Amino acid sequence: MGTTFTNIGNASAEDWAGITGHFAPFAAALPDRILDQLRQMEGDYGGFPVDRLTHCLQTATRAHRAGEDEEYVVCALLHDIGDALGPYNHADYAAVMLQPFVSEANHWMIEKHAIFQGFYFFHHLGLDRNLRDQFKDHPYYRRTVEFCALYDGPAFDPAGETLPLAFFEPMLRRVFAAPKRSLYQRADGELAY
Ligand SMILES: [Fe+2]
Ligand SMILES: [Fe+2]
């Protein structure tokens, strides 16, 4: 039976039992929605030598070939997924999506990658290419420099190896299978949703 409240403050425990029952399958389909969003990036070049999907796949391919672990590779795959809906803060967008599912180090790396990637082109735009220097003493500084230098930066190569989205799909599903942390976590650690 559907819920009938018109103000969330009047929803009953039974209403919430029904809503949480819908949440599990909805949350389980998150990887499908992410895959859809990645597919939407196909053919979107934005003036770059490869389209946005190819850039994401190539970044992930490079990380995988270099022996990075699964969680890192999935972060590489999704690092620019915010381009469409967060064009002015795309790195924050990806980081927020990844935050419940990945380590603090990987979250920080993705959140800050736009600043660190700026080292390679901000001077062409009248911006400060050394903006990343503010984080020189941060424990994840080196990690993020390397992400940009080894994987993100060189992943604009039309002739570069680009594994298909299907290759990364099982990894994506495993990383997004269950959150490590959530707003909806009870004091005992159990998820309310
Ligand atoms: Fe980016
Ligand atoms: Fe990128």
Coordinates of C-alpha atoms and ligand atoms in Angstrom, one line a residue:
M1 CA 0.0 0.0 0.0
G2 CA 1.2 3.5 -0.8
T3 CA 1.8 6.2 1.8
T4 CA -0.8 8.9 2.2
F5 CA 0.9 11.6 4.2
T6 CA 1.2 15.1 2.6
N7 CA 3.8 16.4 5.1
I8 CA 6.8 14.3 6.0
G9 CA 6.4 15.3 9.6
N10 CA 3.2 13.3 9.7
A11 CA 4.6 10.1 8.2
S12 CA 4.2 7.1 10.5
A13 CA 6.6 4.3 11.4
E14 CA 4.6 2.1 9.0
D15 CA 5.0 4.7 6.2
W16 CA 8.8 4.6 6.8
A17 CA 8.9 0.8 6.9
G18 CA 7.4 1.0 3.4
I19 CA 9.8 3.6 2.2
T20 CA 12.8 1.8 3.5
G21 CA 11.6 -1.3 1.7
H22 CA 11.8 0.6 -1.5
F23 CA 15.3 2.0 -0.7
A24 CA 17.2 -1.3 -0.9
P25 CA 16.4 -2.0 -4.6
F26 CA 16.8 1.7 -5.5
A27 CA 20.2 1.8 -3.9
A28 CA 21.2 -1.5 -5.5
A29 CA 20.5 0.0 -8.9
L30 CA 23.0 2.8 -8.3
P31 CA 25.7 1.2 -10.4
D32 CA 23.2 1.1 -13.3
R33 CA 22.5 4.8 -13.0
I34 CA 26.3 5.5 -12.9
L35 CA 26.8 3.4 -16.0
D36 CA 24.0 5.3 -17.8
Q37 CA 25.7 8.6 -16.9
L38 CA 29.0 7.4 -18.2
R39 CA 27.4 6.3 -21.5
Q40 CA 25.9 9.8 -21.8
M41 CA 29.5 11.1 -22.0
E42 CA 30.1 9.3 -25.2
G43 CA 30.5 11.6 -28.2
D44 CA 30.9 14.6 -26.0
Y45 CA 34.4 16.0 -26.9
G46 CA 34.2 19.6 -25.6
G47 CA 37.1 20.4 -27.9
F48 CA 39.3 17.7 -26.5
P49 CA 41.0 15.0 -28.7
V50 CA 38.9 12.2 -27.2
D51 CA 35.3 12.2 -25.9
R52 CA 34.6 12.4 -22.2
L53 CA 33.8 8.7 -21.9
T54 CA 37.0 7.7 -23.6
H55 CA 38.9 10.0 -21.3
C56 CA 37.3 8.3 -18.3
L57 CA 37.9 4.8 -19.6
Q58 CA 41.5 5.6 -20.6
T59 CA 42.3 7.0 -17.1
A60 CA 40.9 3.9 -15.6
T61 CA 42.7 1.6 -18.1
R62 CA 46.0 3.3 -17.3
A63 CA 45.5 2.9 -13.5
H64 CA 44.5 -0.7 -13.9
R65 CA 47.5 -1.5 -16.2
A66 CA 49.8 0.2 -13.6
G67 CA 48.5 -2.3 -11.0
E68 CA 46.3 0.1 -8.9
D69 CA 43.7 -1.7 -6.9
E70 CA 40.0 -2.0 -7.8
E71 CA 38.8 0.9 -5.7
Y72 CA 41.4 3.2 -7.1
V73 CA 40.5 2.1 -10.7
V74 CA 36.8 2.8 -10.1
C75 CA 37.7 6.3 -8.7
A76 CA 39.7 6.8 -11.9
L77 CA 36.7 5.7 -14.0
L78 CA 34.4 8.2 -12.3
H79 CA 36.7 11.1 -11.6
D80 CA 35.1 13.3 -14.3
I81 CA 31.5 12.0 -14.1
G82 CA 30.5 15.4 -12.7
D83 CA 31.3 17.2 -16.0
A84 CA 27.7 17.4 -17.1
L85 CA 25.9 18.5 -14.0
G86 CA 28.8 20.1 -12.1
P87 CA 30.8 22.0 -14.8
Y88 CA 32.1 24.5 -12.3
N89 CA 33.0 21.9 -9.6
H90 CA 33.2 18.6 -11.3
A91 CA 35.7 17.1 -9.0
D92 CA 33.6 17.8 -5.9
Y93 CA 30.7 16.1 -7.7
A94 CA 32.6 12.9 -8.3
A95 CA 34.1 13.0 -4.8
V96 CA 30.6 13.3 -3.1
M97 CA 29.3 10.4 -5.1
L98 CA 32.3 8.2 -4.2
Q99 CA 32.6 9.3 -0.5
P100 CA 30.5 6.6 1.1
F101 CA 32.2 3.8 -0.8
V102 CA 35.9 4.6 -0.8
S103 CA 38.9 5.4 1.4
E104 CA 39.6 8.9 2.7
A105 CA 42.7 8.9 0.6
N106 CA 40.9 8.1 -2.6
H107 CA 38.1 10.5 -1.8
W108 CA 40.6 13.4 -1.2
M109 CA 42.5 12.5 -4.4
I110 CA 39.3 12.8 -6.5
E111 CA 38.0 15.9 -4.7
K112 CA 41.3 17.7 -5.3
H113 CA 42.2 16.4 -8.8
A114 CA 40.9 19.4 -10.7
I115 CA 43.3 21.7 -8.7
F116 CA 46.2 19.3 -9.2
Q117 CA 45.4 18.8 -12.9
G118 CA 45.5 22.6 -13.2
F119 CA 49.2 22.4 -13.0
Y120 CA 49.2 21.3 -16.6
F121 CA 47.1 24.1 -18.1
F122 CA 46.0 26.8 -15.7
H123 CA 48.8 29.1 -17.0
H124 CA 47.2 29.0 -20.4
L125 CA 44.0 30.4 -18.9
G126 CA 45.5 33.2 -16.8
L127 CA 45.2 31.1 -13.7
D128 CA 47.8 30.0 -11.1
R129 CA 49.1 26.6 -12.2
N130 CA 50.7 26.2 -8.7
L131 CA 47.4 26.2 -6.9
R132 CA 48.1 22.7 -5.7
D133 CA 51.1 24.0 -3.7
Q134 CA 48.8 24.9 -0.8
F135 CA 48.5 21.1 -0.2
K136 CA 52.3 20.4 -0.3
D137 CA 52.4 19.1 3.2
H138 CA 49.2 17.1 3.0
P139 CA 49.5 13.4 3.4
Y140 CA 47.7 12.8 0.0
Y141 CA 49.6 15.4 -2.0
R142 CA 51.9 12.9 -3.6
R143 CA 49.1 10.5 -4.4
T144 CA 47.1 13.2 -6.2
V145 CA 50.1 14.5 -8.1
E146 CA 50.7 10.9 -9.3
F147 CA 47.0 10.4 -10.3
C148 CA 47.2 13.4 -12.6
A149 CA 50.7 12.8 -13.9
L150 CA 50.3 9.1 -14.6
Y151 CA 46.6 8.5 -15.3
D152 CA 44.4 11.6 -15.8
G153 CA 46.9 13.8 -17.7
P154 CA 47.9 11.4 -20.4
A155 CA 44.4 10.0 -20.9
F156 CA 43.6 12.2 -24.0
D157 CA 45.3 9.9 -26.5
P158 CA 43.1 8.8 -29.4
A159 CA 45.6 5.9 -30.0
G160 CA 45.9 5.0 -26.3
E161 CA 44.6 1.8 -24.9
T162 CA 41.0 2.2 -23.8
L163 CA 39.3 -0.9 -22.2
P164 CA 35.5 -0.9 -22.7
L165 CA 33.0 0.1 -20.0
A166 CA 32.0 -3.6 -19.7
F167 CA 35.5 -4.4 -18.5
F168 CA 35.1 -2.1 -15.5
E169 CA 31.4 -2.9 -14.7
P170 CA 32.1 -5.8 -12.3
M171 CA 34.6 -3.6 -10.4
L172 CA 32.1 -0.7 -10.2
R173 CA 29.4 -3.1 -8.9
R174 CA 31.7 -4.4 -6.2
V175 CA 32.9 -1.0 -5.0
F176 CA 29.3 0.3 -4.9
A177 CA 27.8 -2.9 -3.3
A178 CA 27.7 -1.4 0.2
P179 CA 28.6 1.9 1.7
K180 CA 31.5 2.1 4.2
R181 CA 29.9 5.1 5.8
S182 CA 26.5 6.7 5.5
L183 CA 24.4 9.5 7.0
Y184 CA 21.8 6.8 7.6
Q185 CA 24.0 4.7 9.9
R186 CA 22.8 4.1 13.4
A187 CA 25.0 4.4 16.5
D188 CA 25.6 0.7 16.5
G189 CA 26.9 0.9 13.0
E190 CA 23.9 -0.7 11.3
L191 CA 22.4 1.0 8.3
A192 CA 18.9 2.3 8.8
Y193 CA 18.5 2.0 5.0
Ligands
FE1 FE 38.7 16.3 -14.0
FE2 FE 40.1 13.9 -16.2

